Amino acid sequence: MSRSTRSARTALKNRIPGGPDGRRMLVIGFIDKCGTGLWSTAMALYFTYVTGLGLGQVGLLIAVSGAAGIAGAPLGGRLADRFPLVRVLICTQLLRSAALLALLTTDDYPLLVLFSAAGALPDRATNVLTKLYAARVAGPDRVRYQAINRTTSNIGWTLGGLGAAAALAVGTSTAFHLLLIGDALSYLVMAALTLRCAEPPAPAASRIAAASTDAAPTAKPSNPWCDRGFLAFTAGESVFFLHDSILQVALPLWIVHATDAPVGLAPLLMVVNSALVVIFQVPLSRFGATTEAARRLLRPLAGLFAVGTLALAVSALGGRALAVTALITAAVVLTFAEMIHTIASWEISVALAPDDAQGAYLGVHGLAQSTQRFAGPLLMTGLVAAGPFAWPALGAVLVATSAAQDRLVRRRLPQASLSVAKVTVSEH
């Protein structure tokens, strides 16, 4: 290996926070999304063609699994406060693999629902646990680390989806079984790699004090369920996370039922979404390099939501050219809203979590995304049925939520993120 090649590899490693364990966890996340991309794309079809379930049964199974998964985030956070984080992560990975493999053993509907729900719990818990690990191992560089993690995750998801598309083109039961087994094996590989990760430092050790102008710490309750301010923040987050359902559920349905755009535009917009995240998520992370900077992102976020939802309404005014232009605009703008929200949400939620209950707080915060995954698709189908005027109304709700979150976080931040000093995240 040449000296220039070694220098380039060293420079790349230095740009990734968290040291060897941080880089290893990025690989684990990449494998996770590759496996998830394989299975999630084919899950509904598996239950339809392999196990012989009807449309209503498949819908109910997915809904029950989503509801069960809501409990995974707070449960995972609570366990992470009581047990070593690496061990809890390994347990969730093994449970996810076992739940998937259990689906191969039966076509009985109640058991399929039970196994799917059992897999949803550790699946949602993993999101919180990996966020906790990143916050602890990357320390002050956690925003940049999370941006890199989202980039690698999107690449993994795309590769998994392409693999699933190739398998689905075959369309045999064996192909479906191989997709399920491939996802289950990915969790076993992840568990083996996680075994090599060191336990990250405790939250108090990983925090870095902010400038001397920051207010002194004040005591706050360590139980997130008794912290009304944090619960209000989480409720606002569940509204913001609707961007997922808008892009993944509402946009394809809207194209088909309300516009003159070609149906083939829908998957192309999903590709645009993934490509933009891969290209811009890391560069944009510098705008949330401190907790206060992350709070200020809530203002442009409101503008992006307003423009994106208005573009969706315009796309239904008639004409293919106008529809395509407006839909591309909506997809691009809402993708940037997704990235900006991810940066702000990541930094602010960690900054508001006290050291003595960091897992519990982030677990409660994880309810925002879990709840949106369950209720968001139902809301989106209702909005599509309501027609063009529903989108400006949703935009107004999102703008109002942005203003409310801005005021709430502004009040919380001078209190130095509950029981500890605020974290200043270094900028690269």
Short mmCIF file of N, CA and C in Angstrom, two decimals, residues 352-420:
data_model
loop_
_atom_site.label_atom_id
_atom_site.label_comp_id
_atom_site.label_asym_id
_atom_site.label_seq_id
_atom_site.Cartn_x
_atom_site.Cartn_y
_atom_site.Cartn_z
N LEU A 352 -31.27 17.76 26.00
CA LEU A 352 -32.30 17.89 27.03
C LEU A 352 -32.37 16.69 27.97
N ALA A 353 -31.60 15.65 27.67
CA ALA A 353 -31.65 14.43 28.50
C ALA A 353 -30.63 14.51 29.62
N PRO A 354 -31.06 14.36 30.89
CA PRO A 354 -30.11 14.40 32.00
C PRO A 354 -29.24 13.16 32.04
N ASP A 355 -28.06 13.31 32.61
CA ASP A 355 -27.12 12.20 32.65
C ASP A 355 -27.67 10.99 33.40
N ASP A 356 -28.40 11.22 34.48
CA ASP A 356 -28.83 10.10 35.30
C ASP A 356 -30.01 9.34 34.71
N ALA A 357 -30.56 9.84 33.60
CA ALA A 357 -31.68 9.13 32.95
C ALA A 357 -31.64 9.35 31.45
N GLN A 358 -30.44 9.36 30.89
CA GLN A 358 -30.30 9.65 29.46
C GLN A 358 -31.05 8.63 28.62
N GLY A 359 -30.92 7.35 28.95
CA GLY A 359 -31.61 6.33 28.20
C GLY A 359 -33.13 6.46 28.29
N ALA A 360 -33.63 6.71 29.49
CA ALA A 360 -35.08 6.84 29.67
C ALA A 360 -35.63 8.02 28.87
N TYR A 361 -34.92 9.14 28.89
CA TYR A 361 -35.39 10.32 28.16
C TYR A 361 -35.37 10.08 26.65
N LEU A 362 -34.27 9.53 26.15
CA LEU A 362 -34.20 9.28 24.71
C LEU A 362 -35.16 8.17 24.30
N GLY A 363 -35.46 7.26 25.23
CA GLY A 363 -36.48 6.26 24.94
C GLY A 363 -37.85 6.88 24.76
N VAL A 364 -38.19 7.82 25.63
CA VAL A 364 -39.46 8.53 25.48
C VAL A 364 -39.46 9.35 24.20
N HIS A 365 -38.33 9.99 23.89
CA HIS A 365 -38.24 10.73 22.63
C HIS A 365 -38.44 9.81 21.43
N GLY A 366 -37.98 8.56 21.54
CA GLY A 366 -38.17 7.61 20.46
C GLY A 366 -39.63 7.29 20.18
N LEU A 367 -40.50 7.58 21.15
CA LEU A 367 -41.94 7.38 20.92
C LEU A 367 -42.46 8.24 19.78
N ALA A 368 -41.81 9.39 19.56
CA ALA A 368 -42.27 10.30 18.51
C ALA A 368 -42.25 9.61 17.15
N GLN A 369 -41.12 8.99 16.82
CA GLN A 369 -41.01 8.32 15.54
C GLN A 369 -41.83 7.03 15.50
N SER A 370 -41.85 6.29 16.60
CA SER A 370 -42.63 5.05 16.63
C SER A 370 -44.11 5.33 16.46
N THR A 371 -44.60 6.36 17.12
CA THR A 371 -46.02 6.71 17.02
C THR A 371 -46.36 7.18 15.61
N GLN A 372 -45.45 7.96 15.02
CA GLN A 372 -45.68 8.43 13.66
C GLN A 372 -45.74 7.28 12.68
N ARG A 373 -44.90 6.28 12.87
CA ARG A 373 -44.91 5.13 11.96
C ARG A 373 -46.23 4.37 12.04
N PHE A 374 -46.87 4.43 13.19
CA PHE A 374 -48.15 3.74 13.36
C PHE A 374 -49.31 4.59 12.86
N ALA A 375 -49.34 5.87 13.28
CA ALA A 375 -50.48 6.72 12.96
C ALA A 375 -50.30 7.51 11.67
N GLY A 376 -49.05 7.78 11.27
CA GLY A 376 -48.80 8.60 10.10
C GLY A 376 -49.45 8.10 8.83
N PRO A 377 -49.29 6.81 8.47
CA PRO A 377 -49.93 6.33 7.24
C PRO A 377 -51.44 6.49 7.24
N LEU A 378 -52.08 6.30 8.39
CA LEU A 378 -53.53 6.49 8.47
C LEU A 378 -53.89 7.95 8.20
N LEU A 379 -53.13 8.87 8.79
CA LEU A 379 -53.38 10.29 8.58
C LEU A 379 -53.15 10.67 7.13
N MET A 380 -52.11 10.14 6.52
CA MET A 380 -51.79 10.50 5.13
C MET A 380 -52.88 10.04 4.16
N THR A 381 -53.40 8.85 4.37
CA THR A 381 -54.48 8.39 3.48
C THR A 381 -55.71 9.29 3.62
N GLY A 382 -55.96 9.77 4.83
CA GLY A 382 -57.06 10.71 5.03
C GLY A 382 -56.82 12.03 4.33
N LEU A 383 -55.59 12.53 4.39
CA LEU A 383 -55.27 13.79 3.72
C LEU A 383 -55.37 13.66 2.20
N VAL A 384 -54.92 12.54 1.66
CA VAL A 384 -55.03 12.33 0.22
C VAL A 384 -56.49 12.32 -0.20
N ALA A 385 -57.34 11.68 0.60
CA ALA A 385 -58.77 11.62 0.30
C ALA A 385 -59.43 12.99 0.43
N ALA A 386 -58.90 13.84 1.30
CA ALA A 386 -59.51 15.16 1.55
C ALA A 386 -59.28 16.14 0.41
N GLY A 387 -58.23 15.95 -0.38
CA GLY A 387 -58.01 16.83 -1.52
C GLY A 387 -56.95 17.88 -1.28
N PRO A 388 -56.73 18.77 -2.28
CA PRO A 388 -55.61 19.72 -2.26
C PRO A 388 -55.57 20.65 -1.06
N PHE A 389 -56.73 21.08 -0.58
CA PHE A 389 -56.73 22.05 0.51
C PHE A 389 -56.22 21.46 1.83
N ALA A 390 -56.14 20.15 1.90
CA ALA A 390 -55.63 19.53 3.13
C ALA A 390 -54.14 19.80 3.32
N TRP A 391 -53.38 19.98 2.22
CA TRP A 391 -51.93 20.17 2.35
C TRP A 391 -51.54 21.51 2.94
N PRO A 392 -52.15 22.63 2.51
CA PRO A 392 -51.85 23.88 3.22
C PRO A 392 -52.25 23.84 4.69
N ALA A 393 -53.33 23.11 5.00
CA ALA A 393 -53.74 22.99 6.41
C ALA A 393 -52.67 22.24 7.20
N LEU A 394 -52.14 21.16 6.61
CA LEU A 394 -51.07 20.42 7.28
C LEU A 394 -49.82 21.31 7.41
N GLY A 395 -49.54 22.09 6.35
CA GLY A 395 -48.40 23.00 6.41
C GLY A 395 -48.53 24.00 7.55
N ALA A 396 -49.75 24.51 7.76
CA ALA A 396 -49.98 25.46 8.84
C ALA A 396 -49.74 24.81 10.20
N VAL A 397 -50.16 23.54 10.34
CA VAL A 397 -49.92 22.82 11.59
C VAL A 397 -48.42 22.64 11.83
N LEU A 398 -47.68 22.31 10.79
CA LEU A 398 -46.24 22.11 10.92
C LEU A 398 -45.53 23.41 11.25
N VAL A 399 -45.95 24.51 10.65
CA VAL A 399 -45.35 25.82 10.94
C VAL A 399 -45.65 26.21 12.39
N ALA A 400 -46.89 26.02 12.82
CA ALA A 400 -47.25 26.34 14.20
C ALA A 400 -46.47 25.47 15.18
N THR A 401 -46.28 24.21 14.85
CA THR A 401 -45.50 23.32 15.71
C THR A 401 -44.05 23.79 15.78
N SER A 402 -43.50 24.25 14.66
CA SER A 402 -42.13 24.77 14.66
C SER A 402 -42.00 25.96 15.61
N ALA A 403 -42.96 26.87 15.56
CA ALA A 403 -42.92 28.03 16.45
C ALA A 403 -43.04 27.61 17.92
N ALA A 404 -43.93 26.65 18.19
CA ALA A 404 -44.10 26.19 19.57
C ALA A 404 -42.84 25.49 20.07
N GLN A 405 -42.23 24.67 19.23
CA GLN A 405 -40.99 23.99 19.62
C GLN A 405 -39.87 24.99 19.87
N ASP A 406 -39.80 26.01 19.04
CA ASP A 406 -38.77 27.03 19.20
C ASP A 406 -38.89 27.71 20.57
N ARG A 407 -40.11 28.08 20.95
CA ARG A 407 -40.32 28.72 22.25
C ARG A 407 -40.01 27.76 23.38
N LEU A 408 -40.44 26.51 23.24
CA LEU A 408 -40.23 25.54 24.31
C LEU A 408 -38.74 25.28 24.52
N VAL A 409 -38.02 25.04 23.44
CA VAL A 409 -36.59 24.74 23.55
C VAL A 409 -35.83 25.97 24.03
N ARG A 410 -36.24 27.16 23.60
CA ARG A 410 -35.59 28.39 24.06
C ARG A 410 -35.68 28.52 25.57
N ARG A 411 -36.83 28.12 26.14
CA ARG A 411 -36.98 28.17 27.59
C ARG A 411 -36.13 27.13 28.29
N ARG A 412 -35.96 25.97 27.66
CA ARG A 412 -35.23 24.88 28.30
C ARG A 412 -33.71 25.07 28.25
N LEU A 413 -33.21 25.57 27.14
CA LEU A 413 -31.76 25.62 26.98
C LEU A 413 -31.04 26.49 27.99
N PRO A 414 -31.57 27.66 28.42
CA PRO A 414 -30.87 28.42 29.46
C PRO A 414 -30.74 27.67 30.77
N GLN A 415 -31.55 26.60 30.95
CA GLN A 415 -31.44 25.78 32.15
C GLN A 415 -30.38 24.71 32.01
N ALA A 416 -29.56 24.83 30.96
CA ALA A 416 -28.40 23.95 30.78
C ALA A 416 -28.77 22.48 30.66
N SER A 417 -29.78 22.25 29.81
CA SER A 417 -30.15 20.86 29.51
C SER A 417 -30.36 20.03 30.77
N LEU A 418 -31.30 20.48 31.58
CA LEU A 418 -31.70 19.78 32.79
C LEU A 418 -30.59 19.77 33.82
N SER A 419 -30.09 18.60 34.22
CA SER A 419 -29.21 18.53 35.37
C SER A 419 -27.74 18.68 35.05
N VAL A 420 -27.41 18.99 33.77
CA VAL A 420 -26.01 19.06 33.39
C VAL A 420 -25.77 20.29 32.55
#
